[in-house]
mmCIF file of C-alpha atoms and ligand atoms in Angstrom:
data_model
loop_
_atom_site.group_PDB
_atom_site.id
_atom_site.type_symbol
_atom_site.label_atom_id
_atom_site.label_comp_id
_atom_site.label_asym_id
_atom_site.label_seq_id
_atom_site.Cartn_x
_atom_site.Cartn_y
_atom_site.Cartn_z
ATOM 1 C CA MET A 1 -2.657 17.997 -16.938
ATOM 2 C CA LYS A 2 -2.046 17.652 -20.693
ATOM 3 C CA THR A 3 -2.276 20.951 -22.755
ATOM 4 C CA LEU A 4 -5.215 22.163 -25.357
ATOM 5 C CA LEU A 5 -3.214 20.650 -28.251
ATOM 6 C CA GLU A 6 -1.893 17.535 -26.146
ATOM 7 C CA ARG A 7 -5.541 16.696 -25.294
ATOM 8 C CA TYR A 8 -6.949 16.647 -28.790
ATOM 9 C CA LYS A 9 -3.976 16.019 -30.786
ATOM 10 C CA GLU A 10 -5.513 13.345 -33.141
ATOM 11 C CA TYR A 11 -8.371 15.800 -34.081
ATOM 12 C CA LEU A 12 -5.972 18.372 -34.763
ATOM 13 C CA PRO A 13 -3.339 18.888 -37.774
ATOM 14 C CA ILE A 14 -0.578 18.115 -35.443
ATOM 15 C CA THR A 15 2.976 16.881 -36.502
ATOM 16 C CA ASP A 16 5.971 15.909 -35.175
ATOM 17 C CA LYS A 17 7.256 19.381 -36.069
ATOM 18 C CA THR A 18 4.652 21.214 -34.168
ATOM 19 C CA PRO A 19 5.545 22.816 -31.371
ATOM 20 C CA ILE A 20 3.389 22.268 -28.085
ATOM 21 C CA ILE A 21 3.153 26.089 -27.397
ATOM 22 C CA SER A 22 0.376 26.740 -24.560
ATOM 23 C CA LEU A 23 -0.760 29.388 -22.270
ATOM 24 C CA ARG A 24 -3.176 26.815 -20.845
ATOM 25 C CA GLU A 25 -5.929 27.506 -23.158
ATOM 26 C CA GLY A 26 -9.249 25.571 -23.176
ATOM 27 C CA ASN A 27 -10.447 23.477 -20.203
ATOM 28 C CA THR A 28 -13.219 26.277 -19.603
ATOM 29 C CA PRO A 29 -16.114 25.679 -17.126
ATOM 30 C CA LEU A 30 -19.450 24.454 -18.493
ATOM 31 C CA ILE A 31 -21.493 26.238 -15.702
ATOM 32 C CA PRO A 32 -25.219 25.027 -15.093
ATOM 33 C CA LEU A 33 -27.925 28.211 -15.075
ATOM 34 C CA VAL A 34 -29.379 26.995 -11.723
ATOM 35 C CA ASN A 35 -31.944 30.092 -11.500
ATOM 36 C CA PHE A 36 -32.917 30.090 -15.141
ATOM 37 C CA ASN A 37 -33.422 26.205 -14.726
ATOM 38 C CA LYS A 38 -35.251 26.045 -12.195
ATOM 39 C CA LYS A 39 -37.458 28.733 -13.451
ATOM 40 C CA THR A 40 -37.783 27.150 -17.068
ATOM 41 C CA GLY A 41 -37.531 23.467 -16.679
ATOM 42 C CA LEU A 42 -34.709 23.196 -18.954
ATOM 43 C CA ARG A 43 -30.906 22.140 -18.506
ATOM 44 C CA ALA A 44 -29.226 25.035 -19.881
ATOM 45 C CA TYR A 45 -25.428 25.398 -19.552
ATOM 46 C CA VAL A 46 -22.937 28.174 -20.314
ATOM 47 C CA LYS A 47 -19.692 27.544 -21.797
ATOM 48 C CA TYR A 48 -17.688 30.132 -19.976
ATOM 49 C CA GLU A 49 -14.596 31.022 -22.410
ATOM 50 C CA GLY A 50 -13.890 34.443 -20.798
ATOM 51 C CA ALA A 51 -11.869 31.895 -18.488
ATOM 52 C CA ASN A 52 -9.227 31.591 -21.491
ATOM 53 C CA PRO A 53 -6.157 32.990 -20.501
ATOM 54 C CA THR A 54 -6.642 36.419 -22.497
ATOM 55 C CA GLY A 55 -10.046 36.157 -21.625
ATOM 56 C CA SER A 56 -11.860 34.945 -25.109
ATOM 57 C CA PHE A 57 -12.663 31.693 -27.039
ATOM 58 C CA LYS A 58 -9.848 33.003 -29.572
ATOM 59 C CA ASP A 59 -7.022 31.558 -27.633
ATOM 60 C CA ARG A 60 -8.060 27.959 -28.630
ATOM 61 C CA GLY A 61 -7.629 29.033 -32.373
ATOM 62 C CA MET A 62 -4.851 31.132 -31.936
ATOM 63 C CA VAL A 63 -2.582 28.706 -30.304
ATOM 64 C CA MET A 64 -3.103 26.433 -32.836
ATOM 65 C CA ALA A 65 -2.379 28.769 -35.527
ATOM 66 C CA VAL A 66 0.819 30.302 -33.708
ATOM 67 C CA ALA A 67 1.769 26.899 -33.654
ATOM 68 C CA LYS A 68 1.208 26.231 -37.263
ATOM 69 C CA ALA A 69 2.979 29.467 -38.087
ATOM 70 C CA LEU A 70 6.397 28.524 -36.114
ATOM 71 C CA GLU A 71 6.223 24.944 -37.496
ATOM 72 C CA ASP A 72 6.347 26.845 -41.284
ATOM 73 C CA GLY A 73 8.898 29.296 -40.054
ATOM 74 C CA SER A 74 6.907 32.350 -39.774
ATOM 75 C CA ARG A 75 8.400 35.137 -37.213
ATOM 76 C CA ALA A 76 5.441 37.227 -37.650
ATOM 77 C CA ILE A 77 1.917 37.152 -37.705
ATOM 78 C CA ILE A 78 -1.135 39.674 -38.784
ATOM 79 C CA CYS A 79 -4.683 39.888 -37.994
ATOM 80 C CA ALA A 80 -7.780 42.403 -38.071
ATOM 81 C CA SER A 81 -9.585 42.626 -35.210
ATOM 82 C CA THR A 82 -12.736 43.967 -33.181
ATOM 83 C CA GLY A 83 -10.423 43.212 -30.144
ATOM 84 C CA ASN A 84 -9.986 40.014 -28.834
ATOM 85 C CA THR A 85 -8.367 38.067 -31.904
ATOM 86 C CA SER A 86 -5.405 41.144 -31.444
ATOM 87 C CA ALA A 87 -5.245 40.101 -27.663
ATOM 88 C CA ALA A 88 -4.694 36.861 -28.386
ATOM 89 C CA ALA A 89 -2.597 37.215 -31.142
ATOM 90 C CA ALA A 90 -0.405 39.574 -28.809
ATOM 91 C CA ALA A 91 -0.257 37.118 -26.314
ATOM 92 C CA TYR A 92 0.599 33.956 -28.118
ATOM 93 C CA ALA A 93 3.238 36.197 -30.125
ATOM 94 C CA ALA A 94 5.043 37.340 -26.917
ATOM 95 C CA ARG A 95 4.899 33.869 -25.305
ATOM 96 C CA THR A 96 6.928 32.331 -28.831
ATOM 97 C CA ASN A 97 9.024 35.607 -29.282
ATOM 98 C CA ILE A 98 7.617 36.221 -32.639
ATOM 99 C CA LYS A 99 6.173 39.786 -33.810
ATOM 100 C CA ALA A 100 2.632 40.880 -33.896
ATOM 101 C CA LEU A 101 0.625 43.120 -35.853
ATOM 102 C CA VAL A 102 -2.746 43.823 -35.387
ATOM 103 C CA LEU A 103 -5.283 46.245 -37.194
ATOM 104 C CA ILE A 104 -8.296 47.738 -35.508
ATOM 105 C CA PRO A 105 -11.099 50.076 -36.495
ATOM 106 C CA GLU A 106 -10.921 53.082 -35.048
ATOM 107 C CA GLY A 107 -12.686 53.853 -31.819
ATOM 108 C CA LYS A 108 -14.496 50.507 -32.215
ATOM 109 C CA ILE A 109 -12.644 48.162 -29.621
ATOM 110 C CA ALA A 110 -13.318 48.181 -25.947
ATOM 111 C CA LEU A 111 -10.664 49.280 -23.840
ATOM 112 C CA GLY A 112 -9.697 46.380 -22.000
ATOM 113 C CA LYS A 113 -8.898 44.680 -25.611
ATOM 114 C CA LEU A 114 -6.885 47.585 -26.693
ATOM 115 C CA SER A 115 -4.989 47.377 -23.293
ATOM 116 C CA GLN A 116 -4.137 44.076 -23.727
ATOM 117 C CA ALA A 117 -2.940 43.954 -27.231
ATOM 118 C CA ILE A 118 -0.511 47.040 -26.208
ATOM 119 C CA ILE A 119 0.826 45.414 -22.876
ATOM 120 C CA TYR A 120 1.351 41.986 -24.613
ATOM 121 C CA GLY A 121 3.584 44.307 -27.156
ATOM 122 C CA ALA A 122 1.858 43.825 -30.399
ATOM 123 C CA LYS A 123 2.336 46.757 -32.893
ATOM 124 C CA VAL A 124 -1.149 48.405 -32.719
ATOM 125 C CA ILE A 125 -2.598 49.992 -35.881
ATOM 126 C CA GLN A 126 -5.517 51.662 -35.777
ATOM 127 C CA ILE A 127 -7.452 52.464 -39.376
ATOM 128 C CA LYS A 128 -10.028 54.772 -40.085
ATOM 129 C CA GLY A 129 -12.345 52.312 -41.179
ATOM 130 C CA ASN A 130 -14.462 49.347 -39.766
ATOM 131 C CA PHE A 131 -13.441 45.913 -38.977
ATOM 132 C CA ASP A 132 -14.437 44.529 -42.762
ATOM 133 C CA GLN A 133 -12.205 47.003 -44.217
ATOM 134 C CA CYS A 134 -9.298 46.262 -41.627
ATOM 135 C CA LEU A 135 -9.747 42.204 -42.304
ATOM 136 C CA ASN A 136 -9.592 43.550 -46.233
ATOM 137 C CA ARG A 137 -6.082 45.319 -45.438
ATOM 138 C CA VAL A 138 -4.502 42.000 -43.887
ATOM 139 C CA ARG A 139 -5.234 39.855 -46.399
ATOM 140 C CA GLU A 140 -3.517 42.007 -48.957
ATOM 141 C CA ILE A 141 -0.209 42.674 -46.645
ATOM 142 C CA SER A 142 -0.148 38.867 -45.781
ATOM 143 C CA GLU A 143 -0.050 38.170 -49.828
ATOM 144 C CA LYS A 144 2.680 39.971 -50.185
ATOM 145 C CA TYR A 145 5.054 40.140 -46.860
ATOM 146 C CA PRO A 146 6.175 37.376 -44.745
ATOM 147 C CA VAL A 147 3.735 37.550 -42.262
ATOM 148 C CA THR A 148 1.086 34.960 -41.531
ATOM 149 C CA LEU A 149 -2.682 35.840 -41.434
ATOM 150 C CA VAL A 150 -4.221 34.678 -38.226
ATOM 151 C CA ASN A 151 -7.966 35.479 -38.768
ATOM 152 C CA SER A 152 -10.126 33.046 -39.021
ATOM 153 C CA LEU A 153 -9.641 33.121 -42.611
ATOM 154 C CA ASN A 154 -6.329 30.840 -41.305
ATOM 155 C CA PRO A 155 -8.013 27.380 -41.376
ATOM 156 C CA TYR A 156 -5.816 26.369 -38.223
ATOM 157 C CA ARG A 157 -7.972 29.003 -36.349
ATOM 158 C CA LEU A 158 -10.993 27.288 -36.826
ATOM 159 C CA GLN A 159 -9.631 23.550 -36.337
ATOM 160 C CA GLY A 160 -8.489 24.955 -32.495
ATOM 161 C CA GLN A 161 -11.960 26.487 -32.044
ATOM 162 C CA LYS A 162 -13.598 23.211 -32.707
ATOM 163 C CA THR A 163 -12.233 21.605 -29.347
ATOM 164 C CA ALA A 164 -14.545 23.427 -27.208
ATOM 165 C CA ALA A 165 -17.387 21.496 -28.769
ATOM 166 C CA PHE A 166 -15.342 18.497 -28.014
ATOM 167 C CA GLU A 167 -14.994 19.450 -24.266
ATOM 168 C CA ILE A 168 -18.831 19.969 -23.973
ATOM 169 C CA VAL A 169 -19.460 16.391 -25.022
ATOM 170 C CA ASP A 170 -16.549 14.839 -23.139
ATOM 171 C CA GLU A 171 -18.231 16.948 -19.964
ATOM 172 C CA LEU A 172 -22.078 16.124 -20.619
ATOM 173 C CA GLY A 173 -21.355 12.706 -22.167
ATOM 174 C CA GLU A 174 -24.041 13.601 -24.924
ATOM 175 C CA THR A 175 -24.594 16.169 -27.400
ATOM 176 C CA PRO A 176 -26.773 19.468 -26.522
ATOM 177 C CA ASP A 177 -29.899 19.551 -28.173
ATOM 178 C CA TYR A 178 -29.057 23.264 -29.131
ATOM 179 C CA HIS A 179 -25.814 25.210 -29.003
ATOM 180 C CA PHE A 180 -26.411 28.992 -29.178
ATOM 181 C CA LEU A 181 -23.586 31.197 -30.190
ATOM 182 C CA PRO A 182 -22.968 34.751 -31.162
ATOM 183 C CA VAL A 183 -22.239 35.055 -34.775
ATOM 184 C CA GLY A 184 -19.733 38.263 -36.124
ATOM 185 C CA ASN A 185 -17.099 36.842 -38.395
ATOM 186 C CA ALA A 186 -18.809 33.548 -38.448
ATOM 187 C CA GLY A 187 -16.271 31.563 -37.800
ATOM 188 C CA ASN A 188 -16.845 30.258 -33.930
ATOM 189 C CA ILE A 189 -20.377 28.771 -35.373
ATOM 190 C CA THR A 190 -18.498 26.995 -38.169
ATOM 191 C CA ALA A 191 -15.546 25.689 -35.818
ATOM 192 C CA TYR A 192 -18.338 23.947 -33.436
ATOM 193 C CA TRP A 193 -20.107 22.758 -35.919
ATOM 194 C CA MET A 194 -17.008 21.168 -37.621
ATOM 195 C CA GLY A 195 -16.187 19.590 -33.889
ATOM 196 C CA TYR A 196 -19.564 18.300 -33.380
ATOM 197 C CA THR A 197 -19.470 16.819 -36.779
ATOM 198 C CA GLU A 198 -15.956 15.269 -36.353
ATOM 199 C CA TYR A 199 -17.301 13.675 -33.174
ATOM 200 C CA PHE A 200 -20.235 12.514 -34.289
ATOM 201 C CA GLU A 201 -18.532 10.722 -37.298
ATOM 202 C CA ASN A 202 -16.149 8.969 -34.956
ATOM 203 C CA ASN A 203 -19.037 7.853 -32.927
ATOM 204 C CA ILE A 204 -18.286 9.777 -29.806
ATOM 205 C CA CYS A 205 -21.602 11.017 -29.789
ATOM 206 C CA LYS A 206 -25.132 9.887 -30.815
ATOM 207 C CA LYS A 207 -26.397 12.984 -32.322
ATOM 208 C CA LEU A 208 -25.714 16.661 -33.501
ATOM 209 C CA PRO A 209 -26.920 19.751 -32.234
ATOM 210 C CA LYS A 210 -29.224 22.414 -33.470
ATOM 211 C CA MET A 211 -26.829 25.594 -34.230
ATOM 212 C CA MET A 212 -28.606 28.572 -33.080
ATOM 213 C CA GLY A 213 -26.292 31.734 -33.946
ATOM 214 C CA PHE A 214 -27.373 35.456 -33.185
ATOM 215 C CA GLN A 215 -26.002 38.559 -34.654
ATOM 216 C CA ALA A 216 -26.796 42.205 -33.488
ATOM 217 C CA ASP A 217 -29.795 43.855 -35.406
ATOM 218 C CA GLY A 218 -27.631 46.805 -36.692
ATOM 219 C CA SER A 219 -24.681 44.153 -37.986
ATOM 220 C CA ALA A 220 -27.162 41.298 -39.378
ATOM 221 C CA PRO A 221 -25.805 40.553 -43.032
ATOM 222 C CA ILE A 222 -26.535 37.009 -42.478
ATOM 223 C CA VAL A 223 -29.976 37.213 -41.158
ATOM 224 C CA TYR A 224 -30.828 39.542 -44.330
ATOM 225 C CA ASN A 225 -28.783 37.921 -46.620
ATOM 226 C CA LYS A 226 -27.077 41.327 -47.575
ATOM 227 C CA VAL A 227 -23.843 43.278 -46.741
ATOM 228 C CA PHE A 228 -23.642 45.603 -44.146
ATOM 229 C CA GLU A 229 -21.683 48.682 -45.306
ATOM 230 C CA ASN A 230 -22.102 50.217 -41.741
ATOM 231 C CA PRO A 231 -22.391 48.146 -39.196
ATOM 232 C CA GLU A 232 -23.252 49.388 -35.761
ATOM 233 C CA THR A 233 -23.820 47.843 -32.489
ATOM 234 C CA ILE A 234 -22.875 48.227 -29.018
ATOM 235 C CA ALA A 235 -21.764 44.725 -29.045
ATOM 236 C CA THR A 236 -18.184 45.823 -30.787
ATOM 237 C CA ALA A 237 -16.835 42.586 -30.866
ATOM 238 C CA ILE A 238 -20.134 41.608 -33.505
ATOM 239 C CA ARG A 239 -19.619 44.659 -35.546
ATOM 240 C CA ILE A 240 -19.011 43.019 -38.717
ATOM 241 C CA GLY A 241 -20.953 43.824 -41.980
ATOM 242 C CA ASN A 242 -19.482 40.820 -44.210
ATOM 243 C CA PRO A 243 -18.625 37.920 -42.133
ATOM 244 C CA ALA A 244 -15.427 35.939 -44.070
ATOM 245 C CA SER A 245 -17.306 32.354 -42.748
ATOM 246 C CA TRP A 246 -20.775 33.328 -44.222
ATOM 247 C CA GLU A 247 -21.182 30.624 -46.426
ATOM 248 C CA LYS A 248 -19.727 28.141 -43.947
ATOM 249 C CA ALA A 249 -22.322 29.187 -41.126
ATOM 250 C CA VAL A 250 -25.383 29.117 -43.513
ATOM 251 C CA LYS A 251 -24.415 25.482 -43.849
ATOM 252 C CA ALA A 252 -24.369 24.807 -40.110
ATOM 253 C CA ARG A 253 -27.390 26.197 -39.849
ATOM 254 C CA ASP A 254 -29.325 24.470 -42.556
ATOM 255 C CA LYS A 255 -27.231 21.258 -41.824
ATOM 256 C CA SER A 256 -28.338 21.448 -38.087
ATOM 257 C CA LYS A 257 -31.951 22.549 -38.791
ATOM 258 C CA GLY A 258 -30.797 25.632 -36.472
ATOM 259 C CA VAL A 259 -31.310 29.458 -36.659
ATOM 260 C CA ILE A 260 -29.515 32.638 -37.576
ATOM 261 C CA GLU A 261 -31.272 35.493 -36.391
ATOM 262 C CA SER A 262 -30.653 38.666 -34.780
ATOM 263 C CA LEU A 263 -31.488 40.861 -31.713
ATOM 264 C CA THR A 264 -31.484 44.461 -30.588
ATOM 265 C CA ASP A 265 -28.790 45.978 -28.777
ATOM 266 C CA GLU A 266 -31.411 46.415 -25.596
ATOM 267 C CA GLU A 267 -32.056 42.523 -25.799
ATOM 268 C CA ILE A 268 -28.404 41.929 -25.775
ATOM 269 C CA LEU A 269 -27.686 44.192 -23.022
ATOM 270 C CA ASN A 270 -30.601 42.610 -21.118
ATOM 271 C CA ALA A 271 -29.502 39.737 -21.414
ATOM 272 C CA GLN A 272 -26.140 40.575 -20.229
ATOM 273 C CA LYS A 273 -27.510 42.018 -17.226
ATOM 274 C CA TYR A 274 -29.876 38.690 -16.487
ATOM 275 C CA LEU A 275 -26.663 36.701 -16.645
ATOM 276 C CA ALA A 276 -24.951 38.873 -14.069
ATOM 277 C CA SER A 277 -27.457 39.645 -12.098
ATOM 278 C CA THR A 278 -29.457 36.320 -11.488
ATOM 279 C CA GLU A 279 -26.461 33.661 -11.957
ATOM 280 C CA GLY A 280 -22.984 35.769 -11.055
ATOM 281 C CA ILE A 281 -21.900 35.244 -14.607
ATOM 282 C CA PHE A 282 -20.427 38.408 -16.299
ATOM 283 C CA CYS A 283 -19.903 38.112 -20.099
ATOM 284 C CA GLU A 284 -19.360 40.841 -22.328
ATOM 285 C CA PRO A 285 -22.077 42.174 -24.718
ATOM 286 C CA ALA A 286 -21.482 40.120 -27.754
ATOM 287 C CA SER A 287 -21.076 36.960 -25.749
ATOM 288 C CA ALA A 288 -24.527 37.997 -24.013
ATOM 289 C CA ALA A 289 -26.155 37.428 -27.662
ATOM 290 C CA SER A 290 -26.329 33.432 -27.025
ATOM 291 C CA PHE A 291 -28.136 33.472 -23.730
ATOM 292 C CA GLY A 292 -30.033 36.648 -25.262
ATOM 293 C CA GLY A 293 -30.680 34.302 -28.344
ATOM 294 C CA LEU A 294 -32.263 31.276 -25.810
ATOM 295 C CA LEU A 295 -33.977 33.865 -24.200
ATOM 296 C CA LYS A 296 -36.103 34.982 -27.203
ATOM 297 C CA LYS A 297 -36.684 31.232 -28.381
ATOM 298 C CA TYR A 298 -37.925 30.144 -24.828
ATOM 299 C CA ASN A 299 -39.950 32.906 -24.451
ATOM 300 C CA GLU A 300 -41.729 32.028 -28.247
ATOM 301 C CA ASP A 301 -42.047 28.462 -27.073
ATOM 302 C CA LEU A 302 -39.949 27.089 -29.392
ATOM 303 C CA ILE A 303 -37.896 25.260 -26.697
ATOM 304 C CA GLU A 304 -39.193 21.833 -25.454
ATOM 305 C CA LYS A 305 -39.062 21.487 -21.517
ATOM 306 C CA ASP A 306 -36.178 19.460 -20.431
ATOM 307 C CA SER A 307 -34.254 20.406 -23.617
ATOM 308 C CA LEU A 308 -30.206 20.215 -23.096
ATOM 309 C CA VAL A 309 -29.023 23.438 -24.197
ATOM 310 C CA VAL A 310 -25.468 25.276 -23.970
ATOM 311 C CA CYS A 311 -24.689 28.675 -24.929
ATOM 312 C CA THR A 312 -21.117 30.121 -25.445
ATOM 313 C CA LEU A 313 -20.305 32.857 -23.195
ATOM 314 C CA THR A 314 -17.548 33.813 -25.636
ATOM 315 C CA GLY A 315 -15.598 36.959 -23.825
ATOM 316 C CA ASN A 316 -15.042 37.722 -20.557
ATOM 317 C CA GLY A 317 -17.474 40.910 -19.034
ATOM 318 C CA LEU A 318 -14.117 42.505 -17.495
ATOM 319 C CA LYS A 319 -12.867 43.578 -21.210
ATOM 320 C CA ASP A 320 -15.423 46.260 -21.676
ATOM 321 C CA PRO A 321 -16.667 47.744 -18.547
ATOM 322 C CA ASN A 322 -17.328 51.103 -20.033
ATOM 323 C CA VAL A 323 -20.529 49.704 -21.623
ATOM 324 C CA ILE A 324 -22.027 49.324 -17.764
ATOM 325 C CA VAL A 325 -20.635 52.741 -16.402
ATOM 326 C CA SER A 326 -21.869 54.493 -19.585
ATOM 327 C CA ARG A 327 -25.445 53.375 -19.075
ATOM 328 C CA ILE A 328 -25.506 53.184 -15.171
ATOM 329 C CA ASN A 329 -23.805 55.967 -13.119
ATOM 330 C CA PRO A 330 -21.319 54.570 -10.423
ATOM 331 C CA PRO A 331 -22.791 55.653 -6.906
ATOM 332 C CA GLU A 332 -21.700 59.217 -5.967
ATOM 333 C CA ALA A 333 -19.276 59.203 -2.538
ATOM 334 C CA ILE A 334 -21.005 60.158 0.775
ATOM 335 C CA ASP A 335 -19.561 61.105 3.844
ATOM 336 C CA ASN A 336 -17.843 58.362 6.298
ATOM 337 C CA ASN A 337 -20.519 58.087 8.707
ATOM 338 C CA LEU A 338 -22.124 55.197 10.053
ATOM 339 C CA GLU A 339 -25.823 56.997 10.436
ATOM 340 C CA LYS A 340 -25.672 58.175 6.664
ATOM 341 C CA ILE A 341 -24.209 54.869 5.342
ATOM 342 C CA LEU A 342 -27.201 52.982 6.549
ATOM 343 C CA VAL A 343 -29.960 55.377 5.275
ATOM 344 C CA GLU A 344 -28.391 54.922 2.208
ATOM 345 C CA ALA A 345 -28.364 50.675 3.000
ATOM 346 C CA ASN A 346 -32.111 51.154 3.515
ATOM 347 C CA PHE A 347 -31.351 49.722 6.937
ATOM 348 C CA ILE A 348 -32.701 52.603 8.942
HETATM 349 N N1 F0G B 1 -17.977 37.176 -29.394
HETATM 350 C C1 F0G B 1 -16.820 37.812 -29.188
HETATM 351 C C2 F0G B 1 -16.399 37.888 -27.514
HETATM 352 C C3 F0G B 1 -15.824 37.962 -30.094
HETATM 353 O O1 F0G B 1 -14.802 38.640 -29.901
HETATM 354 C C4 F0G B 1 -16.253 37.285 -31.291
HETATM 355 C C5 F0G B 1 -15.411 37.950 -32.906
HETATM 356 C C6 F0G B 1 -17.244 36.887 -31.624
HETATM 357 C C7 F0G B 1 -18.369 36.523 -30.630
HETATM 358 C C8 F0G B 1 -18.011 36.184 -32.977
HETATM 359 O O2 F0G B 1 -17.238 35.209 -33.754
HETATM 360 O O3 F0G B 1 -16.377 36.314 -35.369
HETATM 361 O O4 F0G B 1 -16.236 34.003 -35.098
HETATM 362 O O5 F0G B 1 -18.479 34.781 -35.674
HETATM 363 N N2 F0G B 1 -14.376 38.466 -32.711
HETATM 364 C C9 F0G B 1 -13.510 38.889 -33.490
HETATM 365 C C10 F0G B 1 -12.334 39.940 -32.928
HETATM 366 C C11 F0G B 1 -14.256 39.226 -34.946
HETATM 367 O O6 F0G B 1 -11.522 40.430 -33.916
HETATM 368 O O7 F0G B 1 -12.248 39.677 -31.798
HETATM 369 P P1 F0G B 1 -16.901 34.840 -34.920
#
């Protein structure tokens, strides 16, 4: 089986000198939503990026960015992160024997992601501030010190991430009518649009999808067209008030005749629960914004029957179990007594 960089080599900035590194990222499952489709008459799928080696789509971009950093002789990478980028940076740095330095906003990253950055051996620095402030800081540091910035401002990140669009077209044999995504720093929606556009220009697909981006209502700078100084949402991965790829995302939205809208935290959590309890698919809260967007647009009667729809589930649900257990109490222990258990199970 070819690695991601090998498979899509001709579409990626790969030279003879680029090291083909890999943790076997990509090639993630495209899962049909059988119960939802039965109910709605749609042909909807989720692209389950939680199956990547560090549990999020960030691995696709990170493998490309780290390969290019190595090619350029860099021995250290730096990023700001709401959690997933730092996990991916830390893993690929460990894999390739270089240093990773990550700046994270205090108290606002999910425990699973923090554990990843620590165990992979990154230097983790927690800042009294939000993601946007961390990002400004790492830009400043990477300009002055010999360390490569691997946030999505690094163009190789988006190059790697666009491969998800290729995989979708390769598997479906056509382009979806609609592609739903969560939007945070706005890199991923930009990368997918780039991927679909490149396949279209190379005649590999015959049309382009409408790009449907969803932010959290408390962190929705693109929707309201203003910087959010103090973004807030339970979906911490997309708690971003001033996205780096803002203009590119607006371009993707407008060129594709799509939308960028917002969902309340309640709508996001309901979508997360719906996917888990009706389809058996567990994603993290931010990821559920894509499917939440589909639910919203379907309920507004805006998605035609039989439409081919893909929602990207950007990260694995196991990264952020606290969101679940802080809202739903785990069951209390009862005695190991058959009768009591049967009563509890409503069998008698
Ligand atoms: N979903 C998840 C799970 C994410 O971690 C992110 C971004 C997004 C969606 C939004 O993607 O930024 O390309 O619009 N996480 C970044 C991080 C910011 O630091 O891990 P985007």
